[in-house]
mmCIF file of C-alpha atoms in Angstrom:
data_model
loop_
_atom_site.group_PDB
_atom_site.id
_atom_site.type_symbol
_atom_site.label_atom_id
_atom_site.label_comp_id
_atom_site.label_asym_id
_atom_site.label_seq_id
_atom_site.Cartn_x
_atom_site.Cartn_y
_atom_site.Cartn_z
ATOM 1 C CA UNK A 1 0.000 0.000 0.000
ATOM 2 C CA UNK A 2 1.217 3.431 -1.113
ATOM 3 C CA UNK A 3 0.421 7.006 0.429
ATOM 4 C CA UNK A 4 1.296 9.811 -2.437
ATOM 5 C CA UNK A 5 0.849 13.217 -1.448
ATOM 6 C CA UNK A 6 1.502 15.786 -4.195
ATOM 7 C CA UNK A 7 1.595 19.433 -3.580
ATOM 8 C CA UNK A 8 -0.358 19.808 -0.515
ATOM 9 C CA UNK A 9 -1.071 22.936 0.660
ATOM 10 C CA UNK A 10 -3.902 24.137 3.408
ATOM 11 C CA UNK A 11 -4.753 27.498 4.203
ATOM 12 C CA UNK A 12 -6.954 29.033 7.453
ATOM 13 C CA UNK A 13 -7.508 32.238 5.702
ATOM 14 C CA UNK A 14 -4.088 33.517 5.490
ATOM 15 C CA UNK A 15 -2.474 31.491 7.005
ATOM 16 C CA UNK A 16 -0.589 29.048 5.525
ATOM 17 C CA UNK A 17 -0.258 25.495 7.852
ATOM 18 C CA UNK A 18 1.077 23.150 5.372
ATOM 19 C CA UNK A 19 2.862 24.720 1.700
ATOM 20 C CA UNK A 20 3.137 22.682 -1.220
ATOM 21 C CA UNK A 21 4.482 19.292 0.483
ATOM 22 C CA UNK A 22 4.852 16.694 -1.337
ATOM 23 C CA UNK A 23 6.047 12.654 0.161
ATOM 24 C CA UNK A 24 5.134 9.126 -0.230
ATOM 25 C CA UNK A 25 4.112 6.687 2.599
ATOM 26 C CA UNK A 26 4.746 2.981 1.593
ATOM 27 C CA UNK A 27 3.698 -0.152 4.096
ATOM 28 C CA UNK A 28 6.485 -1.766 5.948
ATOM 29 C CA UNK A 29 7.376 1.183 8.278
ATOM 30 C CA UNK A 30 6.943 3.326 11.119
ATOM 31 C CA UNK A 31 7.499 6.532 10.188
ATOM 32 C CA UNK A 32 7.784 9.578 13.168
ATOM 33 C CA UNK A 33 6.559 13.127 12.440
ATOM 34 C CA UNK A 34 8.256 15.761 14.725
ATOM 35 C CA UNK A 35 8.415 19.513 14.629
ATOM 36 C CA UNK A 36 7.680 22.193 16.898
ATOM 37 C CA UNK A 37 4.194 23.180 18.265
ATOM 38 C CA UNK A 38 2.611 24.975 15.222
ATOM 39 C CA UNK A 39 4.956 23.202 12.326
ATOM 40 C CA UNK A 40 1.920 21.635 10.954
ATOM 41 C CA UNK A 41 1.955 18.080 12.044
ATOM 42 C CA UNK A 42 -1.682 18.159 13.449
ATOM 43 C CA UNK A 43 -3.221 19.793 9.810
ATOM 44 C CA UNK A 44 -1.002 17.153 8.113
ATOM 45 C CA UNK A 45 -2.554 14.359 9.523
ATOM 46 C CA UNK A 46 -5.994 15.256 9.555
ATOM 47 C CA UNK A 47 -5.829 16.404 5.637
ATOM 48 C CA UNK A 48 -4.369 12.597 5.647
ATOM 49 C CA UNK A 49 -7.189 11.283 7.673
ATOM 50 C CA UNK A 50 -9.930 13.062 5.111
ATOM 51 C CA UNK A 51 -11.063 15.060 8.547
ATOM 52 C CA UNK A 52 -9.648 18.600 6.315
ATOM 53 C CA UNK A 53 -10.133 19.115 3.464
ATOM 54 C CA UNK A 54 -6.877 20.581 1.875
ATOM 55 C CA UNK A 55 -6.909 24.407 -0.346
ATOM 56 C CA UNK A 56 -5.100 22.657 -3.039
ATOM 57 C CA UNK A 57 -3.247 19.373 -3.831
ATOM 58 C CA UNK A 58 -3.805 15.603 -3.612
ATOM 59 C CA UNK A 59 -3.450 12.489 -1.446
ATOM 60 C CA UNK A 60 -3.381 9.523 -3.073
ATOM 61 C CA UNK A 61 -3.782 6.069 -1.351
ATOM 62 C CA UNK A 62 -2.643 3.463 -4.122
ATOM 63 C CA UNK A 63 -3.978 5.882 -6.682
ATOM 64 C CA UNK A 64 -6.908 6.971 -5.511
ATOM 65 C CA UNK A 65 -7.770 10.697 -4.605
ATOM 66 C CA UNK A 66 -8.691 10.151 -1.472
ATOM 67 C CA UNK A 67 -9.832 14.036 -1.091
ATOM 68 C CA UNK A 68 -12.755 12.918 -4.062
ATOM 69 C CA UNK A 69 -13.160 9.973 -2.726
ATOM 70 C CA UNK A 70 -12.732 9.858 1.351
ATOM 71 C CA UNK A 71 -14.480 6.689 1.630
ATOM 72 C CA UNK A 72 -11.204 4.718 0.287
ATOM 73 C CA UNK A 73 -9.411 6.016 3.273
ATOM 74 C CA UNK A 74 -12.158 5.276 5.940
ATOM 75 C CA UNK A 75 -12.527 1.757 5.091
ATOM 76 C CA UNK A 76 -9.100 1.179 6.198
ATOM 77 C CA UNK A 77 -8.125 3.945 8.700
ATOM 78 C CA UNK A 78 -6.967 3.633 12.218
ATOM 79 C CA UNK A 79 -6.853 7.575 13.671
ATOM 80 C CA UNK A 80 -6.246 8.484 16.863
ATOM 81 C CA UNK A 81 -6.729 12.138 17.134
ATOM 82 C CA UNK A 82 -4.759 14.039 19.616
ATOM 83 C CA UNK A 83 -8.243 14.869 22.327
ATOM 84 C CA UNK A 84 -9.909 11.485 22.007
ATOM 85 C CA UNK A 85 -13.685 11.568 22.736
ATOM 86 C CA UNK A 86 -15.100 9.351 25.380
ATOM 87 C CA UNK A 87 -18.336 8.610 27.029
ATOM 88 C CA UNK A 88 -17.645 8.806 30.817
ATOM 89 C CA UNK A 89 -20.845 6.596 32.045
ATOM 90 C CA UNK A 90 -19.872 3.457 29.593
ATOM 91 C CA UNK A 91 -17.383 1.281 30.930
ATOM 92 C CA UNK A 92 -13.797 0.760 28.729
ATOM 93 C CA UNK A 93 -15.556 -2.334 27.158
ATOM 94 C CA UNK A 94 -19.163 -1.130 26.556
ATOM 95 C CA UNK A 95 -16.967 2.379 24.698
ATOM 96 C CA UNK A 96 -15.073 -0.129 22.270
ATOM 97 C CA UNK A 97 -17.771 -2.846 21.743
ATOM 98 C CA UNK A 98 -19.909 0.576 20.979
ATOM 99 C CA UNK A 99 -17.048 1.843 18.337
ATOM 100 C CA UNK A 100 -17.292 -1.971 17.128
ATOM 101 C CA UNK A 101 -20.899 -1.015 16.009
ATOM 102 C CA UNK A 102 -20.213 1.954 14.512
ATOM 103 C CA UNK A 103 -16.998 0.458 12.278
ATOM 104 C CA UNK A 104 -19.733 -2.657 11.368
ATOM 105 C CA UNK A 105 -17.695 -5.241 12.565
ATOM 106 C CA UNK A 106 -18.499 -9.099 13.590
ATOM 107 C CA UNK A 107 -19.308 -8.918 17.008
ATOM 108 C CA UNK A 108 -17.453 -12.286 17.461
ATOM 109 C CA UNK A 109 -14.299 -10.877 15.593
ATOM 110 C CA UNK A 110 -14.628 -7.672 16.914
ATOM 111 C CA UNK A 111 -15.032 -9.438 20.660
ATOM 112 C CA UNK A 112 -11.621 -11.039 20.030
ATOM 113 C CA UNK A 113 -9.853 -8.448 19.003
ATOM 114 C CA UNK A 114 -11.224 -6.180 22.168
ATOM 115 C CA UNK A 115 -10.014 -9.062 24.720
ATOM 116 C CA UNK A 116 -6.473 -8.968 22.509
ATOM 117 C CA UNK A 117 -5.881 -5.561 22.477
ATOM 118 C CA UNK A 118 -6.940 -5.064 25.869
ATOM 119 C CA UNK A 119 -4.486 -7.437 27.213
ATOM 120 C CA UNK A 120 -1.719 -5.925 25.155
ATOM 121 C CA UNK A 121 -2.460 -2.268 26.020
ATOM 122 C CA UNK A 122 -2.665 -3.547 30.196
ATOM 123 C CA UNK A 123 -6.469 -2.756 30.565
ATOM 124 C CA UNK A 124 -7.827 -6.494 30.417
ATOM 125 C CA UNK A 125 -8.726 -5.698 34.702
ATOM 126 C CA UNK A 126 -10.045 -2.407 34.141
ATOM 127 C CA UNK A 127 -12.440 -3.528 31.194
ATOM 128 C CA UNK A 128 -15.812 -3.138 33.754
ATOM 129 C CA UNK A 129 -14.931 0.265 34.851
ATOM 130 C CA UNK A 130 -16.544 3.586 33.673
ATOM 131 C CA UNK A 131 -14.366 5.744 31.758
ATOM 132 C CA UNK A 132 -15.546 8.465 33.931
ATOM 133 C CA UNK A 133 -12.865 6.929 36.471
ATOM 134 C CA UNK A 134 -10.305 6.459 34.168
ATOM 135 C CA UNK A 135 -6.686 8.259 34.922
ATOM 136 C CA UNK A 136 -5.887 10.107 31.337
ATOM 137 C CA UNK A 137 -3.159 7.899 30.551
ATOM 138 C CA UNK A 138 -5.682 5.120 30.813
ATOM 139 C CA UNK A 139 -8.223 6.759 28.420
ATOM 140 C CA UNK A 140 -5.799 7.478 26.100
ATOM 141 C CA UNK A 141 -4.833 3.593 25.508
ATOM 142 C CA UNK A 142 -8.364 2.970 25.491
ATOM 143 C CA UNK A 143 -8.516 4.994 22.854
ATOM 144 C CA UNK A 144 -5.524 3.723 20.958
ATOM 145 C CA UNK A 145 -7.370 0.363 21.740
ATOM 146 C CA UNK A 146 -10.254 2.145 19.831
ATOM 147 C CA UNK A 147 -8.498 3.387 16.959
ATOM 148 C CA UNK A 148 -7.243 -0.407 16.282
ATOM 149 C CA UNK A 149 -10.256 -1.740 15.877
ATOM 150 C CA UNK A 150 -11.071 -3.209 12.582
ATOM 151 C CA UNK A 151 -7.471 -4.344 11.575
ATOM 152 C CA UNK A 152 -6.579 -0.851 10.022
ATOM 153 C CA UNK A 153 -3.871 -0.763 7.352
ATOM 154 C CA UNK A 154 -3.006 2.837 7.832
ATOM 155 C CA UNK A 155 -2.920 3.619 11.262
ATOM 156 C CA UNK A 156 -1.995 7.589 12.247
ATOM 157 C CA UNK A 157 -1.639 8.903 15.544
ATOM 158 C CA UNK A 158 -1.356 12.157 17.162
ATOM 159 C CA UNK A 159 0.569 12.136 20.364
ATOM 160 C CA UNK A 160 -0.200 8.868 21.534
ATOM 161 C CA UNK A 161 1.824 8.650 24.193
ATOM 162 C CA UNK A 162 0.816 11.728 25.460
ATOM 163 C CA UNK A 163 0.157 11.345 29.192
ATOM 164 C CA UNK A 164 1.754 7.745 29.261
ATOM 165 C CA UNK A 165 4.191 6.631 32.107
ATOM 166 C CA UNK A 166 7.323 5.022 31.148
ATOM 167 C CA UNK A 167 5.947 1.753 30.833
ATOM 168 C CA UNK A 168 3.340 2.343 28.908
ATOM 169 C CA UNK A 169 4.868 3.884 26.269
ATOM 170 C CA UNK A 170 6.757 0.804 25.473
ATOM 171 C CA UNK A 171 4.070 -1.382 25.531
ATOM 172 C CA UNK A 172 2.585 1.496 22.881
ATOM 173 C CA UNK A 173 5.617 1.568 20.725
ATOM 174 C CA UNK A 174 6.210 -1.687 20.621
ATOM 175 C CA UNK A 175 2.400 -2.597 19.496
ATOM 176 C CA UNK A 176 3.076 -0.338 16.414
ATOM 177 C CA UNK A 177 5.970 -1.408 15.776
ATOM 178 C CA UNK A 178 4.405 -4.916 15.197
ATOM 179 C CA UNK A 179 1.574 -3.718 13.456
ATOM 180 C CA UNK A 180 3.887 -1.464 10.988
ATOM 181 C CA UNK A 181 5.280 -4.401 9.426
ATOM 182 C CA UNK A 182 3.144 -4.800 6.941
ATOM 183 C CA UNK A 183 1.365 -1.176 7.152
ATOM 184 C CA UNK A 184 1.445 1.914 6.709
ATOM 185 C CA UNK A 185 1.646 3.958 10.354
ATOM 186 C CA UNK A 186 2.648 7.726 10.530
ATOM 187 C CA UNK A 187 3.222 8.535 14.313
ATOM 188 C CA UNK A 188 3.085 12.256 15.422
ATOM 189 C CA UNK A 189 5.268 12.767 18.665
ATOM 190 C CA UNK A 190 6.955 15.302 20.597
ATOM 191 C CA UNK A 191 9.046 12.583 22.916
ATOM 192 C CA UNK A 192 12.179 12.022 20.768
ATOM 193 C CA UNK A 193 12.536 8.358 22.743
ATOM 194 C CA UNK A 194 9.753 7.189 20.654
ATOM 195 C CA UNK A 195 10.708 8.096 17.464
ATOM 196 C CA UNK A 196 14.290 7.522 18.204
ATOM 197 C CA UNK A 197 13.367 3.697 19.315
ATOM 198 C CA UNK A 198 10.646 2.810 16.832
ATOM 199 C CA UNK A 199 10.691 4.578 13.372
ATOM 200 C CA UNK A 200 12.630 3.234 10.259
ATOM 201 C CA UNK A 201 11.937 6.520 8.754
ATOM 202 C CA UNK A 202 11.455 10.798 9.885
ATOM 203 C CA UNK A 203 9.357 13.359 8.776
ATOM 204 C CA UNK A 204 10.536 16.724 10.297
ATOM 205 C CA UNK A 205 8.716 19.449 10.050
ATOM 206 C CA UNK A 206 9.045 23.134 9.946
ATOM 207 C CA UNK A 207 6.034 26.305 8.951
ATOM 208 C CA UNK A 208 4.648 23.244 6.928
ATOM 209 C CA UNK A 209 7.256 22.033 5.342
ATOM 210 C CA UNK A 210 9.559 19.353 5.021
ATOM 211 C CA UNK A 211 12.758 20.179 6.572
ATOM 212 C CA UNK A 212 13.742 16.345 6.466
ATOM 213 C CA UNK A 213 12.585 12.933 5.244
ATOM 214 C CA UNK A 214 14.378 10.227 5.935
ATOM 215 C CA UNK A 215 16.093 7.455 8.150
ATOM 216 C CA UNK A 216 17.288 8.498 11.776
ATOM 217 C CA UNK A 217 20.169 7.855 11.649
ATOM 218 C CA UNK A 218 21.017 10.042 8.513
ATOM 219 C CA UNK A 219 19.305 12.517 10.301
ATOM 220 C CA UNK A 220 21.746 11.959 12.915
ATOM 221 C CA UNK A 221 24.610 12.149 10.741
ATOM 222 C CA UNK A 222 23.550 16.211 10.235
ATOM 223 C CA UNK A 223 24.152 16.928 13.350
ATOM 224 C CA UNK A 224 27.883 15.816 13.202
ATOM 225 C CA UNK A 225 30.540 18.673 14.074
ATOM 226 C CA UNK A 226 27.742 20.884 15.505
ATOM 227 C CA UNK A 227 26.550 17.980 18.805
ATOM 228 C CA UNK A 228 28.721 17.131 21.056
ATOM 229 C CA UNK A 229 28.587 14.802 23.981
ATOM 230 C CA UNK A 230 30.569 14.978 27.375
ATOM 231 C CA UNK A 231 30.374 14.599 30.935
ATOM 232 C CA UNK A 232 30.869 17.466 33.347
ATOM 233 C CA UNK A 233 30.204 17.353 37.303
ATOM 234 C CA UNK A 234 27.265 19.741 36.844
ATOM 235 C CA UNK A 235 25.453 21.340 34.758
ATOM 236 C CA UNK A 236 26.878 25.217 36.514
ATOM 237 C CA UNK A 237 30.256 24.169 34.699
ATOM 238 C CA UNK A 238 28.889 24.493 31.648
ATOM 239 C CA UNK A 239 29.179 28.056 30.006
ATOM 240 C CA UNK A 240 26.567 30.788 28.711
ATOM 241 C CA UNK A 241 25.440 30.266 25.402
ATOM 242 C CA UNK A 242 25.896 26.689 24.822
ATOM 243 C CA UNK A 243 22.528 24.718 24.511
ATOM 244 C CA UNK A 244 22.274 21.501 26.189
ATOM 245 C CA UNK A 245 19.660 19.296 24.689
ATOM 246 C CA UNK A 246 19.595 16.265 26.968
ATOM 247 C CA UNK A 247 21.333 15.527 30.626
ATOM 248 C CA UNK A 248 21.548 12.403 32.096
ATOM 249 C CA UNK A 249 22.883 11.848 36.023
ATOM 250 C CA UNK A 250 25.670 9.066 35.960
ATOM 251 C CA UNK A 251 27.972 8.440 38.981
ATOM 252 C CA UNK A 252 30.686 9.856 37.368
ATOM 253 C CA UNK A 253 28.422 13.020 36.484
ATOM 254 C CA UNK A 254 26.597 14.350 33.929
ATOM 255 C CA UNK A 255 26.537 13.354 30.378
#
């Protein structure tokens, strides 16, 4: 399965959140999107998702026009938008037997595939309890539960481990990193861990463009001669103007 989009451009009046981008998706991949708050990534992957419709340009999902014709993408999306709705009174299993209904599934299949991705996302004891009682990190893998539903082959996610303690997250990333192998999944993230452990390939973004598209660790090869790492007994030593990106306490220091 291939995801072609040509020229893309989407406008809120005058303002311009995505200009003239252009990349293809294939199956076989997680691929990260990262950028700072405002880059685009959230207007990207609802013009993907057919939610937006864009000003100009095309998406193409194995040659169809999916901005003519939404319904190709539909049948096989997976979205997890960044606020998921909920309905507090129903209980986590009533919500995704309810979104089973909605998506027309077989309520055998679809009964299945609750209990399975309920047991890999940790919630198979909390599956009687009203969402209304739900931490948000446990709403949110219900809803990544949700958005699974189905079998999707082009799953997209905004900031899905958003809220997500450490533990979590891995049982997230590795999930999609199962489920990538032989689809297409675009992952939207502001924690660099996930990206860094999971994606074969980066989108980076920038006022709606692509700054970069590619593997991490060519990415990584950028930043040679202008990153440096070392360890220093704390973080005072360190003079003005240099930017530290990440710190980590070791015995010997900081690196």
């Amino acid at each position: 399965m291939n995801l072609e989009i040509q020229n893309l451009t989407v406008k809120y009046g005058r303002f311009t959140a995505i200009s003239d981008l252009s990349l293809t998706l294939h199956s076989g991949g997680l691929t990260g999107l990262v950028g700072a708050n405002g880059a685009g990534k959230s207007t990207l992957l609802k013009a993907i998702s057919t939610l937006l419709r864009p000003t100009s340009g095309q998406i193409l999902l194995d040659g169809i026009n999916i901005c003519k014709k939404p319904g190709a993408m539909r049948h096989v999306l997976g979205y997890l938008p960044q606020n998921v709705p909920f309905y507090p009174n129903l209980s986590a299993w009533e919500y995704l037997i309810f979104l089973t209904s909605v998506k027309g599934l077989d309520e055998k299949k679809a009964e299945r595939q609750i209990r399975s991705l309920m047991a890999a996302l940790h919630l198979s004891d909390v599956g009687k309890k009203h969402l209304a009682d739900f931490s948000g990190g446990m709403r949110q893998r219900v809803g990544i539960a949700g958005a699974l539903l189905g079998d999707p082959k082009v799953i997209i996610f905004d900031e899905p481990t958003a809220g997500l303690d450490p533990t979590e997250r891995v049982a997230v990333r590795n999930l999609l990193m199962r489920l990538a192998a032989d689809r297409i999944v675009l992952l939207s993230t502001h924690i660099v861990s996930d990206v860094e452990a999971a994606a074969s390939s980066l989108i980076l973004l920038k006022k709606g463009k692509v700054l970069y598209y590619g593997s991490p660790e060519d990415l990584a090869g950028y930043a040679e001669g202008h990153v440096w790492q070392c360890a220093v007994p704390s973080l005072s030593t360190i003079p003005e103007g240099v930017t530290v990106s990440s710190a980590v306490q070791g015995k010997s220091g900081i690196v």
